[in-house]
Amino acid sequence: MEKASNGVVSGSSVVGARDDEVLRGAWRKVDLHIMPVAVLLYLAANIGNARVLGMEKDLGLSPNQYNWALSIFFIGYVIYETPSNILLRRLSPKWYIPLLTVIWGVICALASTVQNASGLLAVRFFLGIAEAGFLPAIIFWVGCWYPRPMQGKRFAFLYSSVSLTGAFGGLLATGINSLDGSHEMAGWRWIFMIEGLITILFGLLAFIFMSNYPDTASWLTPAEKAAVIHANQADRALRATEEFNWIQIHSAFTDYRTYLWGSIYFTTYIPVYSVILSLPSVLEGLGYEGTTATLMACPPYAFGFFIVLLAGYTSDRLRDRFLHYLVAIAVVMASLVVLIVVPNNVVRYTMFFFVMFMFIPISIIWSWLANNTAGTNKRAAVTGLVFSMGNIGGAISGQIYRSEWAPRYVQGHAINLGCYAFAVVAGTVLWRGYRMDNEARDKAGREEDMAEVDMAEVDLGDLGDSTGSDIRILDTIFKGLLIRFLLDFWPPEY
């Protein structure tokens, strides 16, 4: 089995003795049934376009009120994201995820009725609550269907819909805005109403077409179902149907890597969300206005769509996560430096194409995290907790490109540059930690000891992705700290 630092295994260890043709047919069916549902459910409204198309003026929002409308959404995210993913393990994804989608669509449609800043803040907060559990639930659900060597392309395809939505969402918003004045409703209200109704429709369709897990998929033949289940079990030593386990849930909160992942997600989400939420406004600072600013945001997002797909393909092909993560961040950092020092508007607009490399680290993180977290209960809890920590960055992102920093937004670019510098260091520490774990396992002869064991039959139980040495090391550290505390602070008379 290949090392966890890259999070993939060789194809032969996945396929095993299964018939190749049956397995290929099974994966084609899985792709056709799982990925379209995941992508359609992931589409969301773009409040950045709504601002440019008149919402801020109609509601009489100050720049500070608008920034808080962006940020308060993520406060709701942070509150509910981790509990939601734990709840997901208790409930059926087939019902829970579509229900979240419908609720989100209803609240989005209700956003068309707000009359002032207070109403917008309230709607945005509850919109964050509704959406909080959605993305980590989708990531967990998709990860339950594919072994690690296949996750990079699928997560890239899923996440590329963000950039694709940025490209064509602007066109959609512009088209809907043509209804401005119809039935005495402003164009931005029509945007929220129609996009909310579209989301409700997607959620209702998901109730019909969504499947829980491979073992319950009625559209797989018995042979195909067995092949998919075996591929996932052989890859990660996970059972097809793992029972709810509080000990694994608890281990997600006591594993130091969970918080390292969270800090990485935090610092990579701040730039992503700040650019997504503010790009049309930043383009206004370059001299474009209204609908033109909305349309000018489309080509960079379209470019982002293709490079994310390419990175997902090559990360699976080369069985690498870390190098893709590092190179993409380097490209974005170089682009931000140019945006800071170069005043020419044509050059600065061109740099936004390269800023779209910011989407690659996020999609890589999705697969890299899933590749290195087991068992199923711990992975659900870790995913929720890491996403929750990351979306604290989302709450901050609405404050990055402030109107008083226009038109060049040097301070905002500098903040994002600092975030990526931290992400490089933290990602390198994480990667090195996995490498050291693998070296320790090799030295202890773990791979040789496990060579004759069928990993599909291993029950992870309470161990999850921890090793005995991990537990002993942490136990020694905590005992040492406790002894030091007692020696330093315990009254000498006792």
GROMACS .gro file of C-alpha atoms in nm:
model
  494
    1MET     CA    1   0.000   0.000   0.000
    2GLU     CA    2   0.134   0.343  -0.093
    3LYS     CA    3   0.205   0.597   0.175
    4ALA     CA    4  -0.064   0.806   0.342
    5SER     CA    5   0.128   1.127   0.277
    6ASN     CA    6   0.004   1.122  -0.079
    7GLY     CA    7  -0.317   0.946   0.010
    8VAL     CA    8  -0.342   0.696  -0.273
    9VAL     CA    9  -0.279   0.330  -0.332
   10SER     CA   10  -0.183   0.132  -0.637
   11GLY     CA   11  -0.452   0.017  -0.875
   12SER     CA   12  -0.379  -0.349  -0.819
   13SER     CA   13  -0.448  -0.321  -0.447
   14VAL     CA   14  -0.787  -0.174  -0.525
   15VAL     CA   15  -0.897  -0.410  -0.796
   16GLY     CA   16  -0.761  -0.726  -0.637
   17ALA     CA   17  -0.905  -1.040  -0.786
   18ARG     CA   18  -1.219  -0.870  -0.916
   19ASP     CA   19  -1.302  -0.879  -1.283
   20ASP     CA   20  -1.177  -0.561  -1.450
   21GLU     CA   21  -1.470  -0.526  -1.685
   22VAL     CA   22  -1.729  -0.560  -1.408
   23LEU     CA   23  -1.544  -0.299  -1.205
   24ARG     CA   24  -1.517  -0.055  -1.496
   25GLY     CA   25  -1.889  -0.091  -1.563
   26ALA     CA   26  -1.963  -0.037  -1.196
   27TRP     CA   27  -1.759   0.286  -1.182
   28ARG     CA   28  -1.933   0.417  -1.493
   29LYS     CA   29  -2.267   0.367  -1.320
   30VAL     CA   30  -2.141   0.525  -0.998
   31ASP     CA   31  -2.016   0.830  -1.188
   32LEU     CA   32  -2.347   0.870  -1.371
   33HIS     CA   33  -2.556   0.837  -1.054
   34ILE     CA   34  -2.339   1.010  -0.794
   35MET     CA   35  -2.146   1.298  -0.954
   36PRO     CA   36  -2.438   1.475  -1.132
   37VAL     CA   37  -2.637   1.475  -0.808
   38ALA     CA   38  -2.340   1.608  -0.608
   39VAL     CA   39  -2.264   1.884  -0.860
   40LEU     CA   40  -2.624   1.998  -0.904
   41LEU     CA   41  -2.675   2.016  -0.528
   42TYR     CA   42  -2.356   2.220  -0.494
   43LEU     CA   43  -2.475   2.505  -0.716
   44ALA     CA   44  -2.555   2.818  -0.515
   45ALA     CA   45  -2.648   3.183  -0.558
   46ASN     CA   46  -2.380   3.450  -0.595
   47ILE     CA   47  -2.443   3.742  -0.362
   48GLY     CA   48  -2.143   3.927  -0.511
   49ASN     CA   49  -2.335   3.970  -0.835
   50ALA     CA   50  -2.646   4.079  -0.647
   51ARG     CA   51  -2.453   4.368  -0.498
   52VAL     CA   52  -2.334   4.495  -0.835
   53LEU     CA   53  -2.684   4.454  -0.975
   54GLY     CA   54  -2.845   4.690  -0.725
   55MET     CA   55  -2.914   4.523  -0.389
   56GLU     CA   56  -2.683   4.749  -0.191
   57LYS     CA   57  -2.843   5.065  -0.326
   58ASP     CA   58  -3.205   4.950  -0.291
   59LEU     CA   59  -3.162   4.846   0.072
   60GLY     CA   60  -2.957   5.154   0.157
   61LEU     CA   61  -2.664   4.944   0.279
   62SER     CA   62  -2.347   5.109   0.394
   63PRO     CA   63  -2.023   4.938   0.284
   64ASN     CA   64  -1.977   4.809   0.639
   65GLN     CA   65  -2.331   4.665   0.649
   66TYR     CA   66  -2.275   4.486   0.320
   67ASN     CA   67  -1.946   4.336   0.445
   68TRP     CA   68  -2.127   4.209   0.755
   69ALA     CA   69  -2.400   4.060   0.537
   70LEU     CA   70  -2.123   3.856   0.374
   71SER     CA   71  -1.959   3.759   0.704
   72ILE     CA   72  -2.264   3.667   0.913
   73PHE     CA   73  -2.342   3.387   0.668
   74PHE     CA   74  -2.030   3.205   0.784
   75ILE     CA   75  -2.110   3.251   1.153
   76GLY     CA   76  -2.411   3.027   1.095
   77TYR     CA   77  -2.181   2.792   0.908
   78VAL     CA   78  -1.939   2.760   1.199
   79ILE     CA   79  -2.217   2.697   1.453
   80TYR     CA   80  -2.385   2.405   1.277
   81GLU     CA   81  -2.126   2.245   1.048
   82THR     CA   82  -1.972   1.995   1.291
   83PRO     CA   83  -2.299   1.886   1.461
   84SER     CA   84  -2.454   1.841   1.118
   85ASN     CA   85  -2.193   1.595   0.996
   86ILE     CA   86  -2.220   1.393   1.318
   87LEU     CA   87  -2.597   1.391   1.269
   88LEU     CA   88  -2.540   1.270   0.913
   89ARG     CA   89  -2.393   0.949   1.053
   90ARG     CA   90  -2.717   0.894   1.247
   91LEU     CA   91  -2.947   0.971   0.955
   92SER     CA   92  -2.974   0.873   0.591
   93PRO     CA   93  -2.779   1.091   0.341
   94LYS     CA   94  -3.055   1.024   0.087
   95TRP     CA   95  -3.298   1.219   0.303
   96TYR     CA   96  -3.078   1.452   0.506
   97ILE     CA   97  -2.880   1.614   0.223
   98PRO     CA   98  -3.182   1.686  -0.003
   99LEU     CA   99  -3.370   1.824   0.299
  100LEU     CA  100  -3.086   2.069   0.367
  101THR     CA  101  -3.095   2.168   0.001
  102VAL     CA  102  -3.469   2.239   0.004
  103ILE     CA  103  -3.443   2.443   0.326
  104TRP     CA  104  -3.154   2.640   0.176
  105GLY     CA  105  -3.359   2.712  -0.137
  106VAL     CA  106  -3.657   2.831   0.066
  107ILE     CA  107  -3.444   3.072   0.268
  108CYS     CA  108  -3.270   3.195  -0.049
  109ALA     CA  109  -3.609   3.267  -0.207
  110LEU     CA  110  -3.717   3.450   0.109
  111ALA     CA  111  -3.411   3.675   0.071
  112SER     CA  112  -3.601   3.842  -0.213
  113THR     CA  113  -3.842   3.987   0.044
  114VAL     CA  114  -3.594   4.169   0.271
  115GLN     CA  115  -3.647   4.544   0.308
  116ASN     CA  116  -3.349   4.662   0.514
  117ALA     CA  117  -3.006   4.573   0.648
  118SER     CA  118  -3.145   4.393   0.956
  119GLY     CA  119  -3.360   4.167   0.739
  120LEU     CA  120  -3.066   4.086   0.512
  121LEU     CA  121  -2.845   4.001   0.811
  122ALA     CA  122  -3.112   3.768   0.953
  123VAL     CA  123  -3.168   3.589   0.622
  124ARG     CA  124  -2.796   3.550   0.560
  125PHE     CA  125  -2.743   3.403   0.909
  126PHE     CA  126  -3.012   3.138   0.868
  127LEU     CA  127  -2.893   3.072   0.513
  128GLY     CA  128  -2.554   2.988   0.666
  129ILE     CA  129  -2.719   2.752   0.916
  130ALA     CA  130  -2.903   2.573   0.636
  131GLU     CA  131  -2.598   2.544   0.414
  132ALA     CA  132  -2.356   2.460   0.697
  133GLY     CA  133  -2.400   2.085   0.685
  134PHE     CA  134  -2.438   2.061   0.313
  135LEU     CA  135  -2.083   2.076   0.173
  136PRO     CA  136  -1.911   1.854   0.435
  137ALA     CA  137  -2.199   1.608   0.397
  138ILE     CA  138  -2.150   1.596   0.020
  139ILE     CA  139  -1.773   1.550   0.063
  140PHE     CA  140  -1.827   1.269   0.311
  141TRP     CA  141  -2.095   1.104   0.094
  142VAL     CA  142  -1.890   1.114  -0.228
  143GLY     CA  143  -1.587   0.985  -0.037
  144CYS     CA  144  -1.788   0.680   0.072
  145TRP     CA  145  -1.830   0.574  -0.292
  146TYR     CA  146  -1.475   0.599  -0.428
  147PRO     CA  147  -1.140   0.456  -0.317
  148ARG     CA  148  -0.856   0.703  -0.273
  149PRO     CA  149  -0.694   0.675  -0.620
  150MET     CA  150  -1.023   0.787  -0.774
  151GLN     CA  151  -1.114   1.073  -0.542
  152GLY     CA  152  -0.890   1.348  -0.680
  153LYS     CA  153  -1.067   1.373  -1.017
  154ARG     CA  154  -1.413   1.349  -0.860
  155PHE     CA  155  -1.353   1.612  -0.595
  156ALA     CA  156  -1.192   1.836  -0.859
  157PHE     CA  157  -1.498   1.794  -1.080
  158LEU     CA  158  -1.722   1.878  -0.785
  159TYR     CA  159  -1.524   2.179  -0.675
  160SER     CA  160  -1.473   2.308  -1.028
  161SER     CA  161  -1.846   2.377  -1.027
  162VAL     CA  162  -1.763   2.669  -0.797
  163SER     CA  163  -1.559   2.837  -1.068
  164LEU     CA  164  -1.807   2.730  -1.335
  165THR     CA  165  -2.088   2.882  -1.131
  166GLY     CA  166  -1.878   3.196  -1.100
  167ALA     CA  167  -1.845   3.207  -1.479
  168PHE     CA  168  -2.203   3.128  -1.580
  169GLY     CA  169  -2.370   3.238  -1.258
  170GLY     CA  170  -2.285   3.593  -1.358
  171LEU     CA  171  -2.447   3.537  -1.696
  172LEU     CA  172  -2.753   3.385  -1.527
  173ALA     CA  173  -2.776   3.675  -1.283
  174THR     CA  174  -2.747   3.921  -1.571
  175GLY     CA  175  -3.025   3.744  -1.759
  176ILE     CA  176  -3.255   3.729  -1.455
  177ASN     CA  177  -3.183   4.093  -1.385
  178SER     CA  178  -3.356   4.176  -1.714
  179LEU     CA  179  -3.679   4.113  -1.521
  180ASP     CA  180  -3.603   4.429  -1.323
  181GLY     CA  181  -3.931   4.611  -1.265
  182SER     CA  182  -4.155   4.316  -1.355
  183HIS     CA  183  -4.438   4.286  -1.101
  184GLU     CA  184  -4.276   4.579  -0.921
  185MET     CA  185  -3.976   4.366  -0.816
  186ALA     CA  186  -3.615   4.475  -0.850
  187GLY     CA  187  -3.383   4.260  -1.056
  188TRP     CA  188  -3.174   4.146  -0.758
  189ARG     CA  189  -3.494   4.023  -0.588
  190TRP     CA  190  -3.573   3.814  -0.895
  191ILE     CA  191  -3.220   3.668  -0.873
  192PHE     CA  192  -3.275   3.542  -0.518
  193MET     CA  193  -3.628   3.422  -0.593
  194ILE     CA  194  -3.547   3.226  -0.910
  195GLU     CA  195  -3.217   3.080  -0.787
  196GLY     CA  196  -3.390   2.977  -0.465
  197LEU     CA  197  -3.667   2.802  -0.658
  198ILE     CA  198  -3.408   2.627  -0.879
  199THR     CA  199  -3.231   2.501  -0.566
  200ILE     CA  200  -3.560   2.373  -0.421
  201LEU     CA  201  -3.619   2.185  -0.747
  202PHE     CA  202  -3.271   2.027  -0.727
  203GLY     CA  203  -3.340   1.921  -0.368
  204LEU     CA  204  -3.673   1.759  -0.460
  205LEU     CA  205  -3.513   1.574  -0.749
  206ALA     CA  206  -3.238   1.453  -0.515
  207PHE     CA  207  -3.500   1.284  -0.296
  208ILE     CA  208  -3.580   1.069  -0.600
  209PHE     CA  209  -3.238   1.003  -0.754
  210MET     CA  210  -2.996   1.005  -0.460
  211SER     CA  211  -2.861   0.677  -0.317
  212ASN     CA  212  -2.717   0.625   0.028
  213TYR     CA  213  -2.414   0.397   0.001
  214PRO     CA  214  -2.287   0.130  -0.242
  215ASP     CA  215  -2.442  -0.156  -0.046
  216THR     CA  216  -2.793  -0.009  -0.092
  217ALA     CA  217  -2.765   0.102  -0.457
  218SER     CA  218  -3.048  -0.067  -0.650
  219TRP     CA  219  -2.896   0.036  -0.986
  220LEU     CA  220  -2.585  -0.180  -0.931
  221THR     CA  221  -2.594  -0.549  -1.012
  222PRO     CA  222  -2.490  -0.783  -0.729
  223ALA     CA  223  -2.151  -0.836  -0.896
  224GLU     CA  224  -2.096  -0.460  -0.946
  225LYS     CA  225  -2.205  -0.385  -0.592
  226ALA     CA  226  -1.962  -0.641  -0.453
  227ALA     CA  227  -1.680  -0.500  -0.669
  228VAL     CA  228  -1.734  -0.141  -0.551
  229ILE     CA  229  -1.763  -0.244  -0.186
  230HIS     CA  230  -1.449  -0.456  -0.210
  231ALA     CA  231  -1.254  -0.173  -0.379
  232ASN     CA  232  -1.332   0.065  -0.094
  233GLN     CA  233  -1.268  -0.192   0.177
  234ALA     CA  234  -0.937  -0.304   0.027
  235ASP     CA  235  -0.822   0.054  -0.010
  236ARG     CA  236  -0.902   0.186   0.336
  237ALA     CA  237  -0.976  -0.123   0.545
  238LEU     CA  238  -1.327   0.012   0.596
  239ARG     CA  239  -1.639  -0.197   0.618
  240ALA     CA  240  -1.921  -0.117   0.378
  241THR     CA  241  -2.161  -0.052   0.665
  242GLU     CA  242  -1.979   0.073   0.972
  243GLU     CA  243  -2.192   0.132   1.279
  244PHE     CA  244  -2.208   0.464   1.460
  245ASN     CA  245  -1.917   0.484   1.704
  246TRP     CA  246  -1.880   0.758   1.966
  247ILE     CA  247  -1.518   0.664   2.039
  248GLN     CA  248  -1.420   0.737   1.680
  249ILE     CA  249  -1.619   1.062   1.695
  250HIS     CA  250  -1.428   1.157   2.009
  251SER     CA  251  -1.095   1.075   1.845
  252ALA     CA  252  -1.165   1.339   1.580
  253PHE     CA  253  -1.158   1.607   1.850
  254THR     CA  254  -0.840   1.478   2.020
  255ASP     CA  255  -0.628   1.428   1.708
  256TYR     CA  256  -0.388   1.723   1.669
  257ARG     CA  257  -0.393   1.682   1.291
  258THR     CA  258  -0.761   1.775   1.286
  259TYR     CA  259  -0.669   2.124   1.406
  260LEU     CA  260  -0.375   2.148   1.169
  261TRP     CA  261  -0.610   2.062   0.883
  262GLY     CA  262  -0.853   2.322   1.018
  263SER     CA  263  -0.585   2.592   1.020
  264ILE     CA  264  -0.496   2.507   0.659
  265TYR     CA  265  -0.858   2.520   0.554
  266PHE     CA  266  -0.899   2.848   0.742
  267THR     CA  267  -0.610   3.019   0.566
  268THR     CA  268  -0.694   2.889   0.217
  269TYR     CA  269  -1.066   2.972   0.248
  270ILE     CA  270  -1.010   3.338   0.336
  271PRO     CA  271  -0.863   3.418  -0.010
  272VAL     CA  272  -1.113   3.198  -0.196
  273TYR     CA  273  -1.423   3.344  -0.036
  274SER     CA  274  -1.294   3.700  -0.036
  275VAL     CA  275  -1.233   3.683  -0.411
  276ILE     CA  276  -1.562   3.501  -0.489
  277LEU     CA  277  -1.768   3.745  -0.284
  278SER     CA  278  -1.588   4.056  -0.400
  279LEU     CA  279  -1.452   4.001  -0.753
  280PRO     CA  280  -1.730   4.197  -0.927
  281SER     CA  281  -1.672   4.484  -0.684
  282VAL     CA  282  -1.294   4.466  -0.733
  283LEU     CA  283  -1.351   4.476  -1.109
  284GLU     CA  284  -1.551   4.793  -1.058
  285GLY     CA  285  -1.234   4.934  -0.904
  286LEU     CA  286  -1.056   4.852  -1.229
  287GLY     CA  287  -1.298   5.077  -1.414
  288TYR     CA  288  -1.580   4.838  -1.509
  289GLU     CA  289  -1.935   4.907  -1.398
  290GLY     CA  290  -2.261   4.719  -1.331
  291THR     CA  291  -2.337   4.445  -1.580
  292THR     CA  292  -1.997   4.488  -1.745
  293ALA     CA  293  -1.824   4.410  -1.413
  294THR     CA  294  -2.041   4.099  -1.375
  295LEU     CA  295  -1.957   3.976  -1.725
  296MET     CA  296  -1.586   4.052  -1.690
  297ALA     CA  297  -1.575   3.813  -1.391
  298CYS     CA  298  -1.684   3.522  -1.611
  299PRO     CA  299  -1.363   3.443  -1.812
  300PRO     CA  300  -1.134   3.403  -1.505
  301TYR     CA  301  -1.385   3.166  -1.345
  302ALA     CA  302  -1.411   2.965  -1.667
  303PHE     CA  303  -1.031   2.932  -1.668
  304GLY     CA  304  -1.047   2.821  -1.303
  305PHE     CA  305  -1.292   2.546  -1.397
  306PHE     CA  306  -1.048   2.386  -1.641
  307ILE     CA  307  -0.735   2.410  -1.427
  308VAL     CA  308  -0.911   2.251  -1.128
  309LEU     CA  309  -1.021   1.960  -1.348
  310LEU     CA  310  -0.668   1.924  -1.485
  311ALA     CA  311  -0.516   1.929  -1.136
  312GLY     CA  312  -0.761   1.666  -1.016
  313TYR     CA  313  -0.671   1.439  -1.307
  314THR     CA  314  -0.294   1.477  -1.266
  315SER     CA  315  -0.305   1.441  -0.886
  316ASP     CA  316  -0.470   1.100  -0.930
  317ARG     CA  317  -0.252   1.008  -1.225
  318LEU     CA  318   0.073   1.096  -1.044
  319ARG     CA  319  -0.061   0.977  -0.706
  320ASP     CA  320   0.033   1.309  -0.550
  321ARG     CA  321  -0.151   1.564  -0.338
  322PHE     CA  322   0.112   1.778  -0.166
  323LEU     CA  323   0.306   1.895  -0.473
  324HIS     CA  324  -0.015   2.002  -0.649
  325TYR     CA  325  -0.116   2.189  -0.334
  326LEU     CA  326   0.223   2.364  -0.314
  327VAL     CA  327   0.255   2.464  -0.681
  328ALA     CA  328  -0.098   2.605  -0.697
  329ILE     CA  329  -0.039   2.820  -0.389
  330ALA     CA  330   0.290   2.946  -0.536
  331VAL     CA  331   0.110   3.061  -0.853
  332VAL     CA  332  -0.156   3.246  -0.652
  333MET     CA  333   0.104   3.412  -0.429
  334ALA     CA  334   0.299   3.535  -0.731
  335SER     CA  335  -0.023   3.674  -0.881
  336LEU     CA  336  -0.109   3.858  -0.559
  337VAL     CA  337   0.235   4.016  -0.553
  338VAL     CA  338   0.181   4.147  -0.907
  339LEU     CA  339  -0.162   4.283  -0.807
  340ILE     CA  340   0.001   4.469  -0.520
  341VAL     CA  341   0.290   4.627  -0.712
  342VAL     CA  342   0.159   4.679  -1.066
  343PRO     CA  343  -0.093   4.963  -1.126
  344ASN     CA  344  -0.176   4.878  -1.489
  345ASN     CA  345  -0.540   4.765  -1.510
  346VAL     CA  346  -0.489   4.526  -1.803
  347VAL     CA  347  -0.209   4.345  -1.618
  348ARG     CA  348  -0.411   4.333  -1.297
  349TYR     CA  349  -0.715   4.189  -1.472
  350THR     CA  350  -0.491   3.925  -1.633
  351MET     CA  351  -0.361   3.831  -1.288
  352PHE     CA  352  -0.712   3.731  -1.181
  353PHE     CA  353  -0.686   3.439  -1.423
  354PHE     CA  354  -0.387   3.312  -1.227
  355VAL     CA  355  -0.556   3.390  -0.896
  356MET     CA  356  -0.805   3.120  -0.996
  357PHE     CA  357  -0.537   2.864  -0.907
  358MET     CA  358  -0.672   2.931  -0.555
  359PHE     CA  359  -0.941   2.669  -0.621
  360ILE     CA  360  -0.686   2.388  -0.665
  361PRO     CA  361  -0.563   2.369  -0.301
  362ILE     CA  362  -0.922   2.340  -0.178
  363SER     CA  363  -1.007   2.045  -0.402
  364ILE     CA  364  -0.672   1.885  -0.315
  365ILE     CA  365  -0.746   1.930   0.056
  366TRP     CA  366  -1.079   1.751   0.015
  367SER     CA  367  -0.914   1.437  -0.122
  368TRP     CA  368  -0.596   1.465   0.087
  369LEU     CA  369  -0.798   1.485   0.409
  370ALA     CA  370  -1.033   1.202   0.312
  371ASN     CA  371  -0.736   0.989   0.205
  372ASN     CA  372  -0.578   1.008   0.549
  373THR     CA  373  -0.876   0.983   0.785
  374ALA     CA  374  -1.038   0.655   0.891
  375GLY     CA  375  -1.278   0.505   0.997
  376THR     CA  376  -1.607   0.628   0.868
  377ASN     CA  377  -1.731   0.790   1.190
  378LYS     CA  378  -1.407   0.974   1.252
  379ARG     CA  379  -1.393   1.092   0.892
  380ALA     CA  380  -1.746   1.235   0.920
  381ALA     CA  381  -1.659   1.422   1.241
  382VAL     CA  382  -1.319   1.543   1.118
  383THR     CA  383  -1.470   1.668   0.792
  384GLY     CA  384  -1.736   1.864   0.977
  385LEU     CA  385  -1.491   2.009   1.228
  386VAL     CA  386  -1.231   2.105   0.967
  387PHE     CA  387  -1.495   2.269   0.746
  388SER     CA  388  -1.630   2.454   1.049
  389MET     CA  389  -1.286   2.590   1.132
  390GLY     CA  390  -1.231   2.679   0.768
  391ASN     CA  391  -1.551   2.877   0.751
  392ILE     CA  392  -1.435   3.099   1.033
  393GLY     CA  393  -1.212   3.220   0.753
  394GLY     CA  394  -1.524   3.262   0.544
  395ALA     CA  395  -1.664   3.494   0.811
  396ILE     CA  396  -1.347   3.702   0.793
  397SER     CA  397  -1.337   3.701   0.413
  398GLY     CA  398  -1.620   3.953   0.381
  399GLN     CA  399  -1.390   4.210   0.545
  400ILE     CA  400  -1.088   4.159   0.318
  401TYR     CA  401  -1.177   4.376   0.018
  402ARG     CA  402  -1.316   4.682   0.192
  403SER     CA  403  -1.452   4.974  -0.010
  404GLU     CA  404  -1.212   5.220   0.152
  405TRP     CA  405  -0.924   5.020   0.007
  406ALA     CA  406  -1.050   5.059  -0.349
  407PRO     CA  407  -0.951   5.074  -0.628
  408ARG     CA  408  -0.632   4.866  -0.589
  409TYR     CA  409  -0.720   4.680  -0.267
  410VAL     CA  410  -0.352   4.646  -0.176
  411GLN     CA  411  -0.430   4.565   0.187
  412GLY     CA  412  -0.672   4.287   0.088
  413HIS     CA  413  -0.421   4.128  -0.147
  414ALA     CA  414  -0.153   4.149   0.123
  415ILE     CA  415  -0.378   3.975   0.378
  416ASN     CA  416  -0.446   3.693   0.133
  417LEU     CA  417  -0.074   3.667   0.059
  418GLY     CA  418  -0.004   3.621   0.430
  419CYS     CA  419  -0.274   3.354   0.455
  420TYR     CA  420  -0.111   3.151   0.180
  421ALA     CA  421   0.233   3.186   0.339
  422PHE     CA  422   0.093   3.025   0.654
  423ALA     CA  423  -0.083   2.756   0.447
  424VAL     CA  424   0.247   2.660   0.284
  425VAL     CA  425   0.416   2.615   0.622
  426ALA     CA  426   0.125   2.426   0.778
  427GLY     CA  427   0.080   2.202   0.474
  428THR     CA  428   0.450   2.119   0.474
  429VAL     CA  429   0.437   2.029   0.844
  430LEU     CA  430   0.137   1.805   0.781
  431TRP     CA  431   0.299   1.636   0.482
  432ARG     CA  432   0.622   1.581   0.674
  433GLY     CA  433   0.425   1.437   0.966
  434TYR     CA  434   0.266   1.177   0.740
  435ARG     CA  435   0.607   1.095   0.594
  436MET     CA  436   0.752   1.043   0.941
  437ASP     CA  437   0.459   0.818   1.032
  438ASN     CA  438   0.524   0.604   0.728
  439GLU     CA  439   0.895   0.583   0.802
  440ALA     CA  440   0.816   0.476   1.158
  441ARG     CA  441   0.578   0.208   1.029
  442ASP     CA  442   0.840   0.080   0.787
  443LYS     CA  443   1.103   0.068   1.059
  444ALA     CA  444   0.872  -0.125   1.290
  445GLY     CA  445   0.802  -0.376   1.016
  446ARG     CA  446   0.431  -0.304   1.012
  447GLU     CA  447   0.399  -0.346   0.637
  448GLU     CA  448   0.568  -0.686   0.648
  449ASP     CA  449   0.351  -0.796   0.938
  450MET     CA  450   0.033  -0.696   0.755
  451ALA     CA  451   0.138  -0.832   0.414
  452GLU     CA  452  -0.059  -1.155   0.452
  453VAL     CA  453  -0.367  -0.989   0.602
  454ASP     CA  454  -0.667  -0.921   0.377
  455MET     CA  455  -0.728  -0.550   0.451
  456ALA     CA  456  -1.090  -0.586   0.347
  457GLU     CA  457  -1.142  -0.805   0.653
  458VAL     CA  458  -0.976  -0.571   0.905
  459ASP     CA  459  -1.217  -0.410   1.148
  460LEU     CA  460  -1.080  -0.071   1.247
  461GLY     CA  461  -1.309  -0.057   1.547
  462ASP     CA  462  -1.208   0.222   1.784
  463LEU     CA  463  -0.860   0.263   1.635
  464GLY     CA  464  -0.962   0.455   1.323
  465ASP     CA  465  -0.655   0.596   1.149
  466SER     CA  466  -0.450   0.612   1.468
  467THR     CA  467  -0.161   0.377   1.533
  468GLY     CA  468  -0.057   0.226   1.861
  469SER     CA  469   0.259   0.439   1.855
  470ASP     CA  470   0.051   0.755   1.799
  471ILE     CA  471  -0.156   0.676   2.106
  472ARG     CA  472   0.150   0.593   2.320
  473ILE     CA  473   0.328   0.913   2.219
  474LEU     CA  474   0.027   1.131   2.299
  475ASP     CA  475  -0.028   0.944   2.625
  476THR     CA  476   0.335   1.006   2.727
  477ILE     CA  477   0.310   1.376   2.641
  478PHE     CA  478  -0.009   1.431   2.838
  479LYS     CA  479   0.120   1.232   3.138
  480GLY     CA  480   0.441   1.434   3.132
  481LEU     CA  481   0.249   1.763   3.127
  482LEU     CA  482   0.029   1.643   3.414
  483ILE     CA  483   0.330   1.545   3.625
  484ARG     CA  484   0.497   1.882   3.556
  485PHE     CA  485   0.177   2.063   3.655
  486LEU     CA  486   0.154   1.869   3.982
  487LEU     CA  487   0.521   1.934   4.068
  488ASP     CA  488   0.497   2.305   3.992
  489PHE     CA  489   0.162   2.395   4.142
  490TRP     CA  490   0.059   2.129   4.393
  491PRO     CA  491   0.088   2.263   4.752
  492PRO     CA  492   0.407   2.119   4.910
  493GLU     CA  493   0.227   2.024   5.232
  494TYR     CA  494   0.038   1.766   5.036
   0.00000   0.00000   0.00000
